[in-house]
XYZ file of N, CA, C and O in Angstrom:
364
model
N -5.638 1.447 -3.978
C -6.659 2.310 -3.501
C -6.556 2.454 -1.992
O -6.622 3.605 -1.467
N -6.350 1.331 -1.261
C -6.281 1.444 0.209
C -5.089 2.180 0.662
O -5.179 2.999 1.552
N -3.917 2.010 -0.057
C -2.730 2.721 0.462
C -2.916 4.191 0.158
O -2.582 5.059 0.973
N -3.521 4.531 -0.970
C -3.793 5.943 -1.317
C -4.696 6.578 -0.233
O -4.443 7.643 0.277
N -5.743 5.894 0.141
C -6.621 6.326 1.152
C -5.889 6.594 2.466
O -6.079 7.531 3.212
N -4.952 5.618 2.795
C -4.258 5.695 4.021
C -3.296 6.897 4.043
O -3.134 7.602 5.011
N -2.611 7.123 2.913
C -1.648 8.288 2.731
C -2.440 9.593 2.901
O -2.023 10.499 3.638
N -3.635 9.606 2.297
C -4.427 10.837 2.387
C -4.914 11.151 3.791
O -4.855 12.224 4.316
N -5.254 10.038 4.527
C -5.697 10.225 5.932
C -4.558 10.593 6.800
O -4.653 11.461 7.754
N -3.400 9.916 6.673
C -2.252 10.112 7.565
C -1.543 11.432 7.167
O -0.945 12.050 8.039
N -1.525 11.827 5.953
C -0.838 13.016 5.470
C 0.416 12.819 4.741
O 0.905 13.665 4.025
N 0.996 11.619 4.918
C 2.265 11.340 4.153
C 2.449 9.814 4.254
O 1.884 9.116 5.170
N 3.376 9.338 3.415
C 3.621 7.893 3.401
C 4.397 7.483 4.655
O 4.170 6.442 5.177
N 5.217 8.359 5.214
C 5.990 8.104 6.434
C 4.994 7.976 7.660
O 5.116 7.139 8.458
N 4.055 8.923 7.719
C 3.087 8.879 8.712
C 2.212 7.650 8.656
O 1.849 7.062 9.729
N 1.875 7.257 7.456
C 1.119 6.022 7.307
C 1.908 4.870 7.792
O 1.414 3.923 8.480
N 3.212 4.806 7.467
C 4.065 3.696 7.962
C 4.098 3.648 9.486
O 3.996 2.558 10.029
N 4.127 4.782 10.103
C 4.108 4.869 11.559
C 2.768 4.295 12.083
O 2.717 3.567 13.022
N 1.638 4.638 11.429
C 0.338 4.225 11.866
C 0.230 2.668 11.744
O -0.477 2.071 12.478
N 0.864 2.157 10.730
C 0.868 0.672 10.550
C 1.867 -0.027 11.408
O 1.930 -1.276 11.324
N 2.627 0.685 12.147
C 3.536 -0.003 13.111
C 5.004 -0.082 12.743
O 5.807 -0.678 13.398
N 5.363 0.464 11.532
C 6.748 0.480 11.117
C 7.482 1.569 11.913
O 7.003 2.670 12.110
N 8.648 1.240 12.422
C 9.312 2.108 13.378
C 10.649 2.721 12.907
O 11.372 3.226 13.700
N 11.029 2.569 11.642
C 12.322 3.144 11.197
C 12.372 4.597 11.459
O 11.427 5.352 11.266
N 13.517 5.067 12.111
C 13.643 6.493 12.368
C 13.771 7.382 11.114
O 13.277 8.432 10.993
N 14.455 6.821 10.119
C 14.779 7.603 8.861
C 13.546 7.548 7.910
O 13.161 8.575 7.426
N 13.013 6.393 7.678
C 11.915 6.261 6.631
C 10.969 5.159 6.982
O 10.990 4.089 6.414
N 9.995 5.429 7.861
C 9.033 4.434 8.257
C 8.149 4.063 7.120
O 7.461 2.984 7.131
N 8.081 4.823 6.094
C 7.199 4.572 4.932
C 7.862 3.659 3.885
O 7.261 3.372 2.862
N 9.141 3.246 4.144
C 9.835 2.483 3.164
C 9.154 1.172 2.870
O 8.922 0.756 1.753
N 8.693 0.441 3.931
C 7.971 -0.812 3.727
C 6.605 -0.527 2.933
O 6.167 -1.404 2.151
N 5.941 0.556 3.317
C 4.687 0.811 2.655
C 5.020 1.031 1.106
O 4.212 0.573 0.310
N 6.100 1.752 0.798
C 6.437 1.964 -0.592
C 6.800 0.677 -1.270
O 6.312 0.446 -2.385
N 7.398 -0.249 -0.558
C 7.817 -1.573 -1.200
C 6.485 -2.328 -1.386
O 6.426 -3.016 -2.467
N 5.495 -2.289 -0.527
C 4.260 -2.942 -0.685
C 3.514 -2.298 -1.912
O 2.988 -3.060 -2.824
N 3.503 -0.980 -2.011
C 2.896 -0.233 -3.057
C 3.431 -0.666 -4.409
O 2.648 -0.750 -5.394
N 4.702 -0.859 -4.474
C 5.378 -1.213 -5.686
C 5.337 -2.714 -6.083
O 5.870 -3.137 -7.099
N 4.793 -3.500 -5.191
C 4.695 -4.899 -5.445
C 5.978 -5.668 -5.164
O 6.191 -6.805 -5.550
N 6.957 -5.059 -4.486
C 8.201 -5.592 -4.117
C 8.155 -6.449 -2.893
O 8.980 -7.262 -2.621
N 7.103 -6.266 -2.125
C 6.887 -6.890 -0.802
C 5.497 -7.204 -0.659
O 4.623 -6.468 -0.998
N 5.168 -8.395 -0.034
C 3.794 -8.769 0.239
C 3.331 -7.898 1.425
O 4.096 -7.422 2.211
N 2.034 -7.709 1.539
C 1.387 -7.016 2.611
C 1.159 -7.924 3.843
O 0.389 -8.797 3.729
N 1.974 -7.731 4.813
C 1.759 -8.662 6.005
C 0.416 -8.543 6.612
O -0.181 -7.424 6.654
N -0.174 -9.701 6.971
C -1.577 -9.720 7.418
C -1.797 -8.732 8.605
O -2.860 -8.061 8.647
N -0.897 -8.731 9.564
C -1.105 -7.846 10.726
C -1.075 -6.345 10.325
O -1.822 -5.532 10.865
N -0.255 -5.965 9.381
C -0.203 -4.594 8.919
C -1.477 -4.269 8.072
O -2.042 -3.190 8.118
N -1.996 -5.199 7.331
C -3.143 -5.086 6.557
C -4.411 -4.932 7.464
O -5.264 -4.032 7.328
N -4.385 -5.708 8.546
C -5.478 -5.520 9.566
C -5.407 -4.185 10.262
O -6.432 -3.510 10.481
N -4.187 -3.722 10.465
C -4.016 -2.317 11.029
C -4.458 -1.253 10.085
O -5.163 -0.318 10.528
N -4.296 -1.438 8.797
C -4.662 -0.489 7.796
C -6.179 -0.525 7.720
O -6.854 0.564 7.666
N -6.749 -1.624 7.743
C -8.287 -1.786 7.758
C -8.892 -1.037 8.892
O -9.868 -0.318 8.767
N -8.286 -1.235 10.066
C -8.813 -0.571 11.275
C -8.625 0.946 11.223
O -9.537 1.666 11.551
N -7.443 1.323 10.718
C -7.200 2.795 10.593
C -8.129 3.480 9.621
O -8.570 4.562 9.895
N -8.464 2.766 8.544
C -9.428 3.336 7.498
C -10.802 3.064 7.902
O -11.746 3.513 7.143
N -11.056 2.337 8.938
C -12.441 1.829 9.280
C -13.085 1.156 8.022
O -14.226 1.500 7.666
N -12.302 0.168 7.450
C -12.698 -0.515 6.260
C -12.783 -2.008 6.609
O -11.900 -2.476 7.192
N -13.810 -2.706 6.177
C -13.929 -4.133 6.515
C -12.808 -4.969 5.982
O -12.571 -4.968 4.785
N -12.119 -5.675 6.846
C -11.048 -6.565 6.401
C -11.484 -7.668 5.410
O -10.781 -7.918 4.452
N -12.636 -8.120 5.661
C -13.218 -9.215 4.802
C -13.354 -8.678 3.404
O -13.133 -9.361 2.426
N -13.781 -7.446 3.201
C -13.920 -6.827 1.885
C -12.594 -6.693 1.196
O -12.428 -6.905 0.010
N -11.517 -6.294 1.981
C -10.197 -6.166 1.415
C -9.656 -7.505 0.949
O -9.089 -7.595 -0.150
N -9.862 -8.561 1.720
C -9.369 -9.894 1.433
C -10.016 -10.447 0.184
O -9.447 -11.335 -0.439
N -11.166 -10.001 -0.260
C -11.780 -10.437 -1.473
C -10.975 -10.118 -2.706
O -11.094 -10.704 -3.730
N -10.140 -9.134 -2.599
C -9.397 -8.637 -3.814
C -7.835 -8.958 -3.697
O -7.109 -8.232 -4.288
N -7.566 -10.004 -3.033
C -6.151 -10.470 -2.952
C -5.649 -10.737 -4.340
O -6.265 -11.374 -5.141
N -4.421 -10.373 -4.616
C -3.789 -10.630 -5.872
C -2.830 -11.845 -5.639
O -2.093 -11.916 -4.704
N -2.870 -12.745 -6.583
C -1.916 -13.866 -6.581
C -0.555 -13.362 -6.913
O -0.449 -12.482 -7.816
N 0.477 -13.876 -6.260
C 1.886 -13.318 -6.554
C 2.298 -13.348 -7.999
O 2.864 -12.327 -8.459
N 1.872 -14.289 -8.718
C 2.215 -14.375 -10.167
C 1.527 -13.310 -11.024
O 1.975 -13.007 -12.125
N 0.436 -12.700 -10.432
C -0.219 -11.717 -11.262
C 0.322 -10.310 -10.952
O -0.037 -9.349 -11.622
N 1.254 -10.205 -9.987
C 1.882 -8.885 -9.685
C 3.080 -8.774 -10.628
O 4.134 -9.350 -10.444
N 2.944 -7.954 -11.677
C 4.006 -7.706 -12.609
C 4.316 -6.243 -12.653
O 3.560 -5.413 -12.119
N 5.389 -5.867 -13.303
C 5.787 -4.465 -13.442
C 4.627 -3.667 -14.138
O 4.296 -2.575 -13.687
N 4.091 -4.297 -15.111
C 3.066 -3.570 -15.967
C 1.811 -3.448 -15.157
O 1.150 -2.418 -15.126
N 1.356 -4.491 -14.433
C 0.154 -4.452 -13.645
C 0.274 -3.398 -12.507
O -0.700 -2.707 -12.138
N 1.498 -3.327 -11.885
C 1.758 -2.367 -10.868
C 1.660 -0.961 -11.459
O 1.066 -0.093 -10.796
N 2.302 -0.739 -12.521
C 2.270 0.612 -13.172
C 0.818 1.012 -13.517
O 0.396 2.141 -13.227
N 0.060 0.103 -14.038
C -1.279 0.372 -14.373
C -2.196 0.749 -13.137
O -2.870 1.714 -13.145
N -2.019 0.011 -12.103
C -2.708 0.300 -10.877
C -2.296 1.613 -10.257
O -3.128 2.380 -9.777
N -0.986 1.900 -10.246
C -0.508 3.207 -9.687
C -1.083 4.373 -10.472
O -1.484 5.385 -9.875
N -1.020 4.209 -11.758
C -1.637 5.271 -12.662
C -3.088 5.436 -12.405
O -3.623 6.565 -12.236
N -3.819 4.363 -12.334
C -5.249 4.395 -12.103
C -5.621 5.158 -10.827
O -6.675 5.819 -10.788
N -4.864 5.019 -9.765
C -5.202 5.674 -8.469
C -4.470 6.912 -8.214
O -4.390 7.401 -7.154
N -3.841 7.507 -9.291
C -3.217 8.809 -9.133
C -1.931 8.771 -8.429
O -1.464 9.805 -7.872
N -1.303 7.661 -8.343
C 0.045 7.526 -7.656
C 1.140 7.401 -8.672
O 2.111 6.659 -8.467
N 1.102 8.086 -9.760
C 2.040 8.004 -10.834
C 3.410 8.330 -10.444
O 4.418 7.785 -11.019
N 3.627 9.170 -9.357
C 4.952 9.456 -8.945
C 5.722 8.299 -8.296
O 6.881 8.419 -8.014
N 5.062 7.213 -8.069
C 5.697 5.979 -7.514
C 6.026 4.945 -8.614
O 6.473 3.958 -8.348
N 5.638 5.295 -9.886
C 5.861 4.314 -10.946
C 7.311 3.936 -11.110
O 8.147 4.788 -11.350
N 7.647 2.598 -10.959
C 9.027 2.287 -11.075
C 9.511 2.290 -12.536
O 8.729 2.207 -13.437
N 10.835 2.540 -12.628
C 11.444 2.623 -14.018
C 11.948 1.294 -14.513
O 12.240 0.441 -13.817
């Protein structure tokens, strides 16, 4: 939900990546995409930046932390579908 809100506010996944401090010239949204797909953990400093960007309380976000063992391909697909990000569903 948070990443979707960030993409909507920034206008694209690459712009969101730049807002969070990723500086790749080719694809600054690559790390955001990896986080979205559950391939990479959300670094605390980037999460704090996202919370500030969205003006959303960090404490509220941290209440919903997922344990690494609960992040599966199926749970990721279900979450992406639920929030309308079906085009990111991994094969």
